[in-house]
Coordinates of C-alpha atoms in Angstrom, one line a residue:
M9 CA 0.0 0.0 0.0
S10 CA 1.3 3.5 -0.9
I11 CA 1.5 6.2 1.8
L12 CA -1.1 8.2 -0.1
E13 CA -3.6 5.4 0.3
T14 CA -3.2 5.6 4.1
I15 CA -4.2 9.3 4.1
H16 CA -7.9 9.7 4.9
G17 CA -7.6 13.1 6.5
P18 CA -5.1 15.7 7.4
R19 CA -4.2 14.2 10.8
D20 CA -2.9 11.1 9.1
L21 CA 0.0 13.3 8.1
D22 CA 1.1 13.8 11.7
A23 CA 2.9 10.5 12.2
L24 CA 4.9 10.6 9.0
S25 CA 8.6 11.0 9.1
E26 CA 10.5 13.5 6.9
K27 CA 11.5 10.7 4.6
E28 CA 7.9 9.5 4.4
L29 CA 6.6 13.0 3.7
V30 CA 9.1 13.3 0.7
Q31 CA 7.9 9.9 -0.5
L32 CA 4.2 11.1 -0.2
A33 CA 5.0 14.2 -2.2
G34 CA 6.3 12.0 -5.0
E35 CA 3.3 9.7 -4.9
I36 CA 1.0 12.7 -5.1
R37 CA 2.7 14.0 -8.2
G38 CA 2.5 10.6 -9.8
F39 CA -1.2 10.3 -8.9
L40 CA -1.9 13.7 -10.4
V41 CA -0.1 13.1 -13.7
A42 CA -1.8 9.6 -14.1
N43 CA -5.3 10.8 -13.3
V44 CA -5.5 14.3 -14.6
S45 CA -4.1 13.1 -17.9
K46 CA -7.2 11.0 -18.3
T47 CA -9.8 13.6 -17.4
G48 CA -8.2 16.9 -18.1
G49 CA -7.9 19.6 -15.5
H50 CA -5.4 22.0 -13.8
L51 CA -2.2 20.0 -13.7
G52 CA 0.7 22.4 -13.6
P53 CA -0.6 24.6 -10.7
N54 CA -1.2 21.5 -8.5
L55 CA 2.2 20.0 -9.2
G56 CA 3.7 23.2 -7.9
V57 CA 1.9 23.2 -4.5
V58 CA 2.4 19.6 -3.3
E59 CA 4.9 20.3 -0.5
S60 CA 3.4 23.6 0.6
T61 CA -0.1 22.0 0.9
I62 CA 1.3 19.1 2.9
A63 CA 3.0 21.6 5.2
I64 CA -0.2 23.7 5.7
H65 CA -2.2 20.6 6.7
R66 CA 0.6 19.4 9.0
V67 CA 0.8 22.7 10.8
F68 CA -2.9 23.7 10.8
D69 CA -5.9 21.7 11.8
S70 CA -8.5 21.9 9.0
P71 CA -11.5 22.4 9.3
H72 CA -11.1 23.9 12.7
D73 CA -8.6 26.2 11.1
A74 CA -10.0 27.7 7.9
I75 CA -8.0 27.2 4.6
V76 CA -8.9 29.3 1.6
F77 CA -7.4 28.8 -1.9
D78 CA -6.9 31.6 -4.4
T79 CA -7.5 30.4 -6.9
G80 CA -9.3 27.2 -6.4
H81 CA -7.7 25.4 -9.2
Q82 CA -4.6 24.7 -7.0
S83 CA -6.7 22.6 -4.5
Y84 CA -6.3 19.1 -6.0
V85 CA -3.6 18.2 -3.4
H86 CA -5.8 19.6 -0.7
K87 CA -8.6 17.2 -1.9
L88 CA -6.2 14.3 -1.8
L89 CA -5.1 15.1 1.8
T90 CA -8.7 15.5 3.0
G91 CA -9.8 12.0 1.9
R92 CA -10.9 12.5 -1.7
Q93 CA -8.8 10.2 -3.8
D94 CA -11.2 9.1 -6.5
F95 CA -10.3 11.3 -9.4
S96 CA -11.7 8.9 -12.0
M97 CA -14.6 11.4 -12.8
L98 CA -12.8 14.6 -12.0
R99 CA -14.8 17.6 -13.5
Q100 CA -17.5 15.2 -14.7
R101 CA -21.1 14.9 -13.6
G102 CA -21.2 12.9 -10.3
G103 CA -17.4 13.2 -9.8
L104 CA -15.1 15.6 -8.0
A105 CA -15.3 19.3 -8.9
G106 CA -12.3 21.0 -10.3
Y107 CA -12.4 23.6 -7.5
P108 CA -13.2 23.5 -3.8
Q109 CA -16.9 22.6 -3.2
R110 CA -18.7 22.7 0.1
S111 CA -20.9 19.8 -0.8
E112 CA -17.8 17.6 -1.1
S113 CA -16.1 18.3 2.2
V114 CA -16.1 20.3 5.3
H115 CA -12.6 21.2 4.5
D116 CA -13.7 23.3 1.5
I117 CA -14.8 26.9 2.2
V118 CA -14.6 29.1 -0.9
E119 CA -16.1 27.7 -4.1
S120 CA -15.7 30.6 -6.4
S121 CA -12.5 30.3 -8.5
H122 CA -12.4 33.9 -9.5
A123 CA -8.9 35.2 -8.5
S124 CA -7.9 37.8 -5.9
S125 CA -10.8 37.3 -3.5
S126 CA -9.3 35.0 -0.9
L127 CA -7.8 37.8 1.3
S128 CA -11.2 39.4 1.6
W129 CA -12.6 36.0 2.6
A130 CA -9.8 35.6 5.0
D131 CA -10.3 39.1 6.4
G132 CA -14.0 38.4 7.0
I133 CA -13.5 34.9 8.5
S134 CA -10.7 36.0 10.9
R135 CA -12.8 39.0 12.0
A136 CA -15.7 36.7 12.7
F137 CA -13.5 34.4 14.7
A138 CA -12.1 37.3 16.8
M139 CA -15.5 38.9 17.3
T140 CA -17.1 35.6 18.5
G141 CA -14.2 34.6 20.8
Q142 CA -12.9 31.8 18.7
N143 CA -9.3 32.8 19.4
D144 CA -7.9 29.3 18.9
R145 CA -8.8 29.2 15.2
H146 CA -6.5 30.4 12.5
V147 CA -7.2 31.4 8.9
V148 CA -4.8 30.4 6.1
A149 CA -5.1 31.9 2.6
M150 CA -2.9 30.4 -0.1
V151 CA -2.6 33.1 -2.8
G152 CA -1.0 32.5 -6.2
D153 CA 1.3 35.3 -7.1
G154 CA -0.9 36.1 -10.1
A155 CA -3.7 36.9 -7.7
L156 CA -1.7 39.7 -6.3
T157 CA -2.2 41.6 -9.5
G158 CA -5.9 41.9 -8.6
G159 CA -7.1 45.1 -6.9
M160 CA -9.2 43.2 -4.3
T161 CA -6.1 41.7 -2.9
W162 CA -4.6 45.1 -2.1
E163 CA -7.9 46.4 -0.7
A164 CA -8.0 43.4 1.6
L165 CA -4.3 43.9 2.6
N166 CA -5.1 47.5 3.5
N167 CA -7.8 46.4 5.9
I168 CA -5.9 43.4 7.3
S169 CA -3.0 45.7 8.2
D170 CA -5.3 48.0 10.0
D171 CA -6.2 45.3 12.6
N172 CA -3.1 43.3 13.6
T173 CA -4.6 41.2 16.3
R174 CA -6.1 38.4 14.2
R175 CA -4.6 34.9 13.6
L176 CA -4.3 35.2 9.8
I177 CA -1.6 33.7 7.6
I178 CA -1.2 34.6 4.0
V179 CA 0.9 32.1 2.0
V180 CA 2.1 33.7 -1.2
N181 CA 2.6 30.8 -3.7
D182 CA 5.1 32.6 -5.9
N183 CA 5.9 30.6 -9.1
G184 CA 6.2 33.7 -11.3
R185 CA 3.0 32.8 -13.2
S186 CA -0.7 33.1 -13.3
Y187 CA -1.5 31.4 -16.6
A188 CA 1.6 32.6 -18.4
P189 CA 4.4 34.6 -16.6
T190 CA 2.9 37.1 -14.2
I191 CA 3.2 40.7 -15.3
G192 CA 3.4 44.1 -13.6
G193 CA 5.6 45.9 -11.1
M194 CA 4.7 43.5 -8.3
A195 CA 5.8 40.5 -10.4
R196 CA 9.0 42.2 -11.3
F197 CA 9.8 42.8 -7.6
L198 CA 9.1 39.2 -6.7
N199 CA 11.2 38.0 -9.6
T200 CA 14.2 39.9 -8.3
V201 CA 13.7 38.0 -5.0
R202 CA 13.5 34.7 -6.7
T203 CA 16.7 35.3 -8.7
R204 CA 18.7 37.5 -6.4
T205 CA 22.2 36.0 -6.2
G206 CA 22.8 37.3 -2.7
Y207 CA 19.8 35.4 -1.2
R208 CA 20.4 32.2 -3.1
N209 CA 24.1 32.0 -2.4
L210 CA 23.8 32.9 1.3
Y211 CA 20.9 30.4 1.8
L212 CA 22.8 27.5 0.1
S213 CA 26.1 28.3 1.8
S214 CA 24.6 28.5 5.2
R215 CA 22.8 25.2 4.8
R216 CA 26.0 23.5 3.5
A217 CA 27.9 24.8 6.6
F218 CA 25.4 23.3 9.0
D219 CA 25.3 20.1 7.0
K220 CA 29.0 19.6 7.5
L221 CA 28.3 19.3 11.2
G222 CA 26.3 16.1 10.7
G223 CA 23.1 15.3 12.6
P224 CA 23.5 17.9 15.4
G225 CA 24.3 20.6 12.8
Q226 CA 21.3 19.8 10.8
S227 CA 19.1 19.9 13.8
L228 CA 20.5 23.3 14.7
Y229 CA 19.9 24.5 11.2
R230 CA 16.3 23.5 11.4
G231 CA 16.0 25.3 14.7
V232 CA 17.4 28.6 13.4
R233 CA 15.9 28.3 9.9
G234 CA 13.1 30.8 10.7
G235 CA 15.5 33.3 12.0
L236 CA 17.7 32.8 9.0
H237 CA 14.8 33.5 6.7
G238 CA 14.1 36.7 8.6
F239 CA 17.8 37.7 8.3
L240 CA 17.8 36.9 4.6
S241 CA 14.7 39.0 4.0
R242 CA 16.4 42.0 5.5
F243 CA 19.7 41.2 3.8
S244 CA 17.9 41.1 0.4
N245 CA 15.7 44.1 1.1
N246 CA 12.7 41.9 0.5
E247 CA 10.7 43.3 3.4
A248 CA 10.4 46.6 1.6
L249 CA 7.6 45.2 -0.4
Y250 CA 5.3 44.9 2.6
S251 CA 6.9 47.3 5.1
N252 CA 4.3 50.0 4.5
L253 CA 1.5 47.5 5.1
D254 CA 2.7 46.7 8.7
I255 CA 2.4 43.0 8.2
K256 CA 5.0 40.5 9.5
Y257 CA 6.9 38.9 6.6
I258 CA 8.6 35.5 6.6
G259 CA 10.6 34.4 3.6
P260 CA 11.4 33.7 0.9
V261 CA 11.0 30.1 1.8
H262 CA 11.8 27.1 -0.5
G263 CA 8.2 26.0 -1.3
H264 CA 9.3 22.5 -2.1
D265 CA 11.2 21.9 1.2
I266 CA 8.5 20.5 3.5
E267 CA 10.6 21.1 6.6
A268 CA 11.3 24.7 5.7
M269 CA 7.7 25.4 4.9
E270 CA 6.6 23.8 8.2
E271 CA 9.1 25.9 10.2
A272 CA 7.9 29.1 8.5
L273 CA 4.3 28.3 9.0
R274 CA 4.7 27.4 12.7
Q275 CA 6.4 30.7 13.2
A276 CA 3.6 32.5 11.5
K277 CA 1.0 30.5 13.5
N278 CA 2.7 31.4 16.8
Y279 CA 3.0 35.1 16.0
G280 CA -0.5 35.9 16.9
A281 CA -1.1 38.5 14.2
P282 CA -1.3 38.6 10.4
V283 CA 1.8 37.2 8.7
I284 CA 2.8 36.8 5.1
V285 CA 4.8 33.6 4.2
H286 CA 6.5 34.0 0.9
A287 CA 7.0 30.5 -0.7
I288 CA 8.9 30.2 -3.9
T289 CA 7.6 27.3 -6.0
Q290 CA 7.9 25.9 -9.5
K291 CA 4.7 25.4 -11.6
G292 CA 4.6 21.9 -13.1
R293 CA 7.2 20.7 -10.6
G294 CA 8.4 17.1 -11.2
Y295 CA 6.8 16.6 -14.6
E296 CA 9.2 17.3 -17.4
P297 CA 6.6 17.9 -20.2
A298 CA 5.0 20.6 -18.0
L299 CA 8.3 22.3 -17.3
R300 CA 9.1 22.3 -21.0
D301 CA 5.8 24.0 -21.9
D302 CA 6.7 27.7 -22.1
A303 CA 3.2 28.8 -22.8
D304 CA 1.6 28.0 -19.4
Q305 CA 3.4 24.9 -18.0
F306 CA 0.3 22.8 -18.4
H307 CA -1.9 25.3 -16.4
S308 CA -4.9 23.5 -17.7
V309 CA -4.9 20.4 -19.9
G310 CA -7.3 18.2 -21.8
Q311 CA -6.7 14.5 -22.1
I312 CA -2.9 13.9 -22.6
D313 CA -0.4 11.1 -22.9
P314 CA 1.0 10.9 -19.4
E315 CA 4.4 9.8 -20.7
T316 CA 4.9 12.6 -23.3
G317 CA 2.4 15.2 -22.3
E318 CA 1.1 15.2 -25.9
T319 CA -2.6 16.1 -26.3
I320 CA -5.0 13.3 -27.1
S321 CA -7.7 14.9 -29.2
N322 CA -10.3 13.5 -31.6
S323 CA -11.2 16.9 -33.0
S324 CA -9.4 18.6 -35.9
K325 CA -11.9 21.4 -36.1
P326 CA -10.7 25.0 -35.4
S327 CA -11.6 26.5 -32.0
W328 CA -13.5 29.7 -31.6
T329 CA -10.5 31.1 -29.8
G330 CA -8.3 30.2 -32.7
V331 CA -10.6 31.9 -35.2
F332 CA -10.5 35.0 -33.0
A333 CA -6.7 34.9 -32.8
D334 CA -6.3 34.8 -36.6
E335 CA -9.0 37.4 -37.3
I336 CA -8.0 40.0 -34.7
L337 CA -4.4 39.9 -36.1
S338 CA -5.7 40.3 -39.7
L339 CA -7.8 43.3 -38.6
A340 CA -4.9 44.8 -36.7
E341 CA -2.6 44.6 -39.7
H342 CA -5.0 46.9 -41.6
N343 CA -6.1 49.1 -38.7
P344 CA -3.3 50.7 -36.6
R345 CA -5.9 52.0 -34.1
L346 CA -6.7 48.5 -32.8
V347 CA -5.1 47.6 -29.5
G348 CA -5.6 44.5 -27.4
I349 CA -6.2 44.2 -23.6
T350 CA -6.3 41.0 -21.6
A351 CA -6.4 40.1 -17.9
A352 CA -3.6 37.6 -17.4
M353 CA -5.0 35.4 -20.3
L354 CA -3.0 36.3 -23.4
R355 CA -3.0 32.9 -24.9
P356 CA -6.3 31.5 -23.5
T357 CA -8.2 34.4 -25.0
G358 CA -6.4 34.3 -28.4
L359 CA -4.5 37.6 -28.2
H360 CA -1.1 35.9 -28.3
K361 CA -0.7 36.2 -32.1
F362 CA -1.6 39.9 -32.0
A363 CA 1.0 40.4 -29.2
E364 CA 3.7 38.5 -31.1
R365 CA 3.2 40.6 -34.2
F366 CA 2.6 43.9 -32.5
P367 CA 4.0 43.7 -28.9
D368 CA 3.5 47.4 -28.2
R369 CA -0.2 47.2 -29.1
V370 CA -1.3 44.5 -26.7
H371 CA -1.5 45.0 -22.9
D372 CA -1.7 42.3 -20.3
V373 CA -2.9 44.1 -17.1
G374 CA -2.8 41.0 -14.8
I375 CA -5.9 39.6 -13.1
A376 CA -7.5 43.0 -13.0
E377 CA -10.7 43.1 -15.1
Q378 CA -12.0 46.4 -13.6
H379 CA -8.7 48.2 -14.4
A380 CA -8.7 46.6 -17.9
V381 CA -12.1 48.1 -18.8
T382 CA -11.5 51.6 -17.5
S383 CA -8.1 51.6 -19.0
A384 CA -9.8 50.7 -22.3
A385 CA -12.1 53.7 -21.9
G386 CA -8.9 55.9 -21.6
L387 CA -7.4 54.3 -24.7
A388 CA -10.5 55.1 -26.6
F389 CA -10.5 58.7 -25.4
G390 CA -6.9 58.9 -26.7
G391 CA -8.0 57.9 -30.2
L392 CA -7.5 54.1 -30.3
H393 CA -10.0 51.3 -30.5
P394 CA -9.4 48.8 -27.6
V395 CA -10.4 45.1 -27.9
V396 CA -10.8 43.7 -24.4
A397 CA -10.6 39.9 -24.6
I398 CA -11.6 38.0 -21.4
Y399 CA -13.8 35.0 -20.4
A400 CA -17.5 35.7 -20.3
T401 CA -17.7 34.8 -16.6
F402 CA -15.1 37.5 -15.7
I403 CA -17.0 40.4 -17.4
N404 CA -19.3 40.1 -14.3
R405 CA -16.5 41.6 -12.3
A406 CA -16.2 44.7 -14.4
F407 CA -19.9 45.6 -14.9
D408 CA -19.6 49.0 -13.2
Q409 CA -16.7 49.9 -15.4
V410 CA -18.6 48.9 -18.6
L411 CA -21.6 50.9 -17.5
M412 CA -20.0 54.0 -16.0
D413 CA -16.6 54.3 -17.7
V414 CA -17.2 53.0 -21.2
A415 CA -20.9 53.3 -22.0
L416 CA -21.6 56.6 -20.1
H417 CA -18.7 58.2 -22.0
K418 CA -19.7 56.7 -25.3
A419 CA -16.3 55.0 -25.6
G420 CA -15.7 52.8 -28.6
V421 CA -14.5 49.6 -26.9
T422 CA -15.1 46.1 -28.1
F423 CA -15.4 43.3 -25.6
V424 CA -14.7 39.8 -26.9
L425 CA -16.1 37.2 -24.5
D426 CA -14.7 33.7 -24.7
R427 CA -16.3 30.7 -23.0
A428 CA -19.8 32.3 -23.2
G429 CA -22.7 30.1 -22.3
V430 CA -22.3 26.7 -20.8
T431 CA -18.6 25.8 -20.3
G432 CA -19.2 22.3 -18.8
P433 CA -16.5 20.8 -16.6
D434 CA -15.3 23.9 -14.9
G435 CA -18.6 24.3 -13.0
P436 CA -20.7 27.1 -11.5
S437 CA -18.1 29.9 -11.3
H438 CA -16.9 29.5 -14.9
H439 CA -20.2 29.1 -16.8
G440 CA -20.5 32.3 -18.9
I441 CA -24.3 32.4 -18.7
W442 CA -24.9 35.8 -17.1
D443 CA -23.3 38.1 -19.7
L444 CA -26.4 38.6 -22.0
A445 CA -28.7 39.4 -19.0
I446 CA -26.1 41.7 -17.3
L447 CA -24.8 43.6 -20.3
Q448 CA -28.1 44.3 -22.2
V449 CA -29.2 46.8 -19.5
V450 CA -26.2 49.0 -20.5
P451 CA -27.6 51.9 -22.6
N452 CA -26.5 51.9 -26.2
I453 CA -24.6 48.7 -26.0
R454 CA -24.6 46.3 -29.0
L455 CA -24.3 42.6 -28.4
A456 CA -23.4 40.1 -31.2
A457 CA -23.5 36.3 -31.0
P458 CA -22.0 34.6 -34.1
R459 CA -23.4 31.2 -35.1
D460 CA -20.3 30.1 -37.1
G461 CA -16.8 31.1 -38.2
T462 CA -17.9 33.2 -41.2
R463 CA -20.4 35.2 -39.1
F464 CA -17.7 35.6 -36.4
R465 CA -15.4 37.3 -38.8
E466 CA -18.2 39.5 -40.1
E467 CA -19.4 40.6 -36.7
L468 CA -15.9 41.2 -35.3
A469 CA -15.2 43.6 -38.2
E470 CA -18.5 45.3 -37.6
A471 CA -17.8 45.6 -33.9
V472 CA -14.5 47.3 -34.2
A473 CA -15.9 49.8 -36.6
V474 CA -18.2 51.3 -33.8
D475 CA -16.5 54.2 -32.1
D476 CA -19.3 55.8 -30.1
A477 CA -20.5 52.9 -27.9
P478 CA -19.5 49.6 -26.4
T479 CA -19.8 46.5 -28.6
V480 CA -19.7 42.9 -27.4
L481 CA -18.9 39.7 -29.3
R482 CA -19.6 36.4 -27.4
F483 CA -18.8 32.9 -28.4
P484 CA -18.7 29.5 -26.6
K485 CA -15.9 27.2 -25.5
G486 CA -14.8 24.5 -27.9
S487 CA -14.8 23.9 -31.7
V488 CA -16.5 26.0 -34.4
G489 CA -19.1 24.0 -36.2
P490 CA -19.7 24.1 -40.0
D491 CA -21.0 27.3 -41.5
I492 CA -24.8 27.6 -41.6
D493 CA -25.7 29.7 -44.7
A494 CA -28.7 32.0 -44.7
V495 CA -31.6 31.8 -47.1
R496 CA -31.5 35.6 -47.2
R497 CA -30.5 38.6 -45.1
T498 CA -32.8 41.4 -44.2
V499 CA -31.9 45.0 -44.7
D500 CA -31.1 45.4 -41.0
G501 CA -28.7 42.4 -41.0
V502 CA -30.9 39.5 -39.7
D503 CA -30.2 36.2 -41.3
I504 CA -33.2 34.1 -42.3
L505 CA -32.0 30.5 -42.0
R506 CA -35.3 28.7 -42.8
E507 CA -38.6 29.9 -44.2
S508 CA -42.0 28.2 -44.5
E509 CA -45.1 29.2 -46.4
R510 CA -47.0 28.6 -43.2
K511 CA -46.2 31.3 -40.6
D512 CA -46.8 29.3 -37.4
V513 CA -43.6 29.6 -35.4
L514 CA -40.8 32.1 -35.4
I515 CA -37.7 30.6 -33.9
V516 CA -35.2 33.3 -32.9
T517 CA -31.8 31.7 -32.1
V518 CA -28.8 33.3 -30.4
G519 CA -25.4 32.4 -31.8
P520 CA -24.6 28.7 -32.0
M521 CA -28.1 27.8 -30.9
A522 CA -29.0 28.2 -34.6
E523 CA -28.2 24.5 -35.2
L524 CA -30.7 23.6 -32.4
G525 CA -33.3 25.9 -33.9
L526 CA -33.0 24.3 -37.4
K527 CA -33.5 20.8 -35.8
V528 CA -36.6 22.0 -34.1
A529 CA -38.0 23.4 -37.4
D530 CA -37.4 20.0 -39.0
R531 CA -39.4 18.3 -36.3
L532 CA -42.2 20.8 -36.5
A533 CA -42.4 20.4 -40.3
A534 CA -42.9 16.7 -39.8
Q535 CA -46.0 17.6 -37.8
G536 CA -47.3 20.0 -40.4
I537 CA -46.3 23.1 -38.5
G538 CA -44.5 25.8 -40.4
A539 CA -41.4 27.5 -38.8
T540 CA -39.2 30.4 -39.7
V541 CA -35.7 30.3 -38.1
V542 CA -33.7 33.5 -37.8
D543 CA -30.3 34.5 -36.5
P544 CA -30.4 38.2 -35.5
R545 CA -26.6 38.2 -35.5
W546 CA -26.8 41.4 -33.4
V547 CA -29.2 40.4 -30.6
V548 CA -29.2 43.8 -28.8
P549 CA -30.7 46.0 -29.8
V550 CA -33.4 43.8 -31.2
P551 CA -33.5 44.4 -35.0
A552 CA -36.8 45.8 -36.4
S553 CA -37.1 42.9 -38.9
V554 CA -37.4 40.5 -36.0
L555 CA -40.4 42.4 -34.7
S556 CA -42.0 42.5 -38.1
L557 CA -41.5 38.8 -38.6
A558 CA -43.0 38.1 -35.1
A559 CA -46.1 40.1 -36.1
D560 CA -46.6 37.7 -39.0
H561 CA -46.3 34.5 -36.9
R562 CA -48.6 32.8 -34.4
I563 CA -45.9 32.4 -31.7
V564 CA -42.3 33.3 -31.1
V565 CA -39.7 31.1 -29.4
T566 CA -36.3 32.4 -28.4
I567 CA -33.4 30.0 -27.8
E568 CA -30.3 31.2 -26.0
D569 CA -27.5 29.6 -23.8
G570 CA -27.7 32.3 -21.2
I571 CA -30.1 32.6 -18.2
R572 CA -33.8 33.1 -19.1
V573 CA -34.2 35.9 -16.5
G574 CA -33.5 39.1 -18.2
G575 CA -32.2 37.3 -21.3
I576 CA -32.6 38.0 -25.0
G577 CA -36.1 36.4 -24.9
T578 CA -37.2 38.9 -22.3
R579 CA -35.9 41.8 -24.5
V580 CA -37.7 40.5 -27.5
R581 CA -41.0 40.2 -25.6
Q582 CA -40.6 43.7 -24.2
D583 CA -39.9 45.2 -27.6
L584 CA -42.9 43.4 -29.1
R585 CA -45.2 44.8 -26.5
E586 CA -43.7 48.3 -26.9
A587 CA -44.4 48.0 -30.7
G588 CA -48.0 46.9 -30.0
I589 CA -47.5 43.3 -31.3
D590 CA -49.3 40.7 -29.3
T591 CA -47.6 37.6 -30.5
A592 CA -46.9 35.2 -27.6
V593 CA -43.2 34.6 -26.8
D594 CA -41.8 31.5 -25.2
E595 CA -38.3 32.3 -23.8
L596 CA -36.0 29.3 -23.6
G597 CA -32.6 29.4 -21.9
L598 CA -30.9 28.3 -18.8
P599 CA -32.4 28.6 -15.3
D600 CA -31.1 31.2 -12.9
E601 CA -29.2 28.6 -10.9
F602 CA -25.6 27.8 -10.2
I603 CA -25.1 24.9 -12.5
D604 CA -22.7 22.1 -11.4
H605 CA -20.0 20.7 -13.6
A606 CA -21.1 18.3 -16.4
T607 CA -20.8 18.2 -20.1
R608 CA -22.4 20.9 -22.2
E609 CA -24.8 18.4 -23.6
Q610 CA -25.9 17.1 -20.2
I611 CA -26.5 20.7 -19.0
L612 CA -28.5 21.7 -22.0
E613 CA -30.6 18.5 -21.8
G614 CA -31.3 19.2 -18.1
A615 CA -32.5 22.7 -19.1
G616 CA -34.8 21.3 -21.7
L617 CA -32.8 22.7 -24.6
T618 CA -33.1 19.7 -26.9
P619 CA -34.9 19.4 -30.3
Q620 CA -37.3 16.8 -28.9
K621 CA -38.4 18.8 -25.9
I622 CA -38.7 22.2 -27.7
A623 CA -40.6 20.7 -30.6
R624 CA -43.0 18.8 -28.4
D625 CA -43.8 21.9 -26.4
L626 CA -44.3 24.0 -29.5
V627 CA -46.7 21.5 -31.0
A628 CA -48.8 21.7 -27.8
Q629 CA -48.6 25.5 -27.9
V630 CA -49.8 25.6 -31.5
L631 CA -52.6 23.3 -30.6
G632 CA -53.6 25.5 -27.7
S633 CA -52.9 23.0 -24.9
R634 CA -49.8 24.6 -23.4
I635 CA -49.1 28.1 -22.3
P636 CA -48.1 30.4 -23.9
I637 CA -50.7 29.6 -26.5
A638 CA -50.1 30.4 -30.2
R639 CA -52.4 33.1 -31.8
P640 CA -55.4 31.4 -33.5
L641 CA -55.2 31.0 -37.2
P642 CA -57.2 33.4 -39.4
A643 CA -60.5 31.9 -40.4
D644 CA -59.6 31.6 -44.1
E645 CA -56.3 29.9 -43.4
L646 CA -58.0 27.5 -41.0
S647 CA -60.5 26.6 -43.7
E648 CA -57.6 25.9 -46.2
R649 CA -55.9 23.6 -43.7
H650 CA -59.1 21.6 -43.2
L651 CA -59.4 21.2 -46.9
E652 CA -55.8 20.1 -47.2
A653 CA -56.4 17.6 -44.5

């Protein structure tokens, strides 16, 4: 039996020797590579936090002591040490979540995987412990160095430093990366610490000196190790980073030395006030294919060959992100006013090619979406046209800036939202299902949802040509399907994908839901019900031709992969009423719930977004047995249908 198999909870770590702990760390790395290669997931970050997570659980008593991860993708080791060792269905329905999840374990606290929030959580939890007399409980926040680029982190540090009586430990997991190398002044400072010759030479020479003394010398070294770290911090001027915050600093500590980490954490635990422990780690540690990956050191992988790290993929189709990467570069080559902005996701959002070709025209602001959006407003004021590329789930964090800094000032800024709609295995915090409902309340905003690659290129070009209002282009995760050609295009740009002589049902589809709409129309036709399928292309504002078509049909159904509440269907229904058109509208989309991890297909089926379910309901609505009921046929048309029958 391996040591890992004997670990059913954190206290099982207590009896292990130093040698056994090192062996356990190796077993954990082997487990992660073998299992994550089968399911996909965040491999590189977890390989980098093995020893530090072991040390945290050795020194602190979870769940009595609260452990918070920022971000949650570095919690796989934590799951293993808290009794969750079945990774066979990681990020699949019924299996372990890819992030902490309270329903899985009492050891999990913060489920959201949006970066830079952990210190605010830790601030609140530690205040609560202090205010309720729970003075024997500690709070530990493990913060990736990339999370320190987010404004919330510094807001929290400002408040934490104002009250230095709480038992709060901040572990800075400093691997020099968020996805790709971390950027900004903070990152440059930490990089000098990691690479400073004085620190490295002094640390190594001091250890060698104690090692020469044998067992007694090594014991003495372990005893003075904490003091040595404090001396080295002063020697290397590293405390200057946090001196104005009035928070005790310990480090830098070798994050892959369990004993060193334990010693630093015990000092922090006994200090009785907020402490920062600076751990220097290596993303992808112990797995050569990850270390060789310059892009993101296997930050997140699909299924891979565990021996080589090569991707195992059955799809040769281009991805939506790839289409954007090529198209934005093409547009930038012809339009010098275009600039790109991303929030620590240069490659994941597809801006890397633009950056490689025009390095001075692409700006990575770190995990700081709010800053990215307001900075974009400033760039627009200066005569440029910024393209802000982020995941759809993260636009939620910058809503105020979209509203008050971009829209209010009529700034020409284009937002490109990757991973819109259902993302699947990443779970509740990463589904991009709120963007349509949130953003459409912004005055004068224009929202586009392309159904295929050709329409994507068209709509991106149209978006960056708008200089007096925000524009948004959203697309899903995964591969781009085949082009769906229109029967015709209206004068205001709406694509008619299918027309029937009988004007029974108008199906309004949003983006890639066009394929679903066409399948529904086929099923309705088999029942003798005529359907028109349209793709508005620009879903907000609602095009006038959509309203005109709705007036000619008996019922309208809208299909979107965003939440129904306040979605595009709601907007269509409101505009119809304002225009005095009484055609009933059935608004189909996702429920206003936090949807657990599963495949996209499973989630859509659970929401009733299948051809069978939609067609069955529409038949009932046309027949008048289900609400909303379709408008009755005119008497002359009803007579004609009886004659045909």
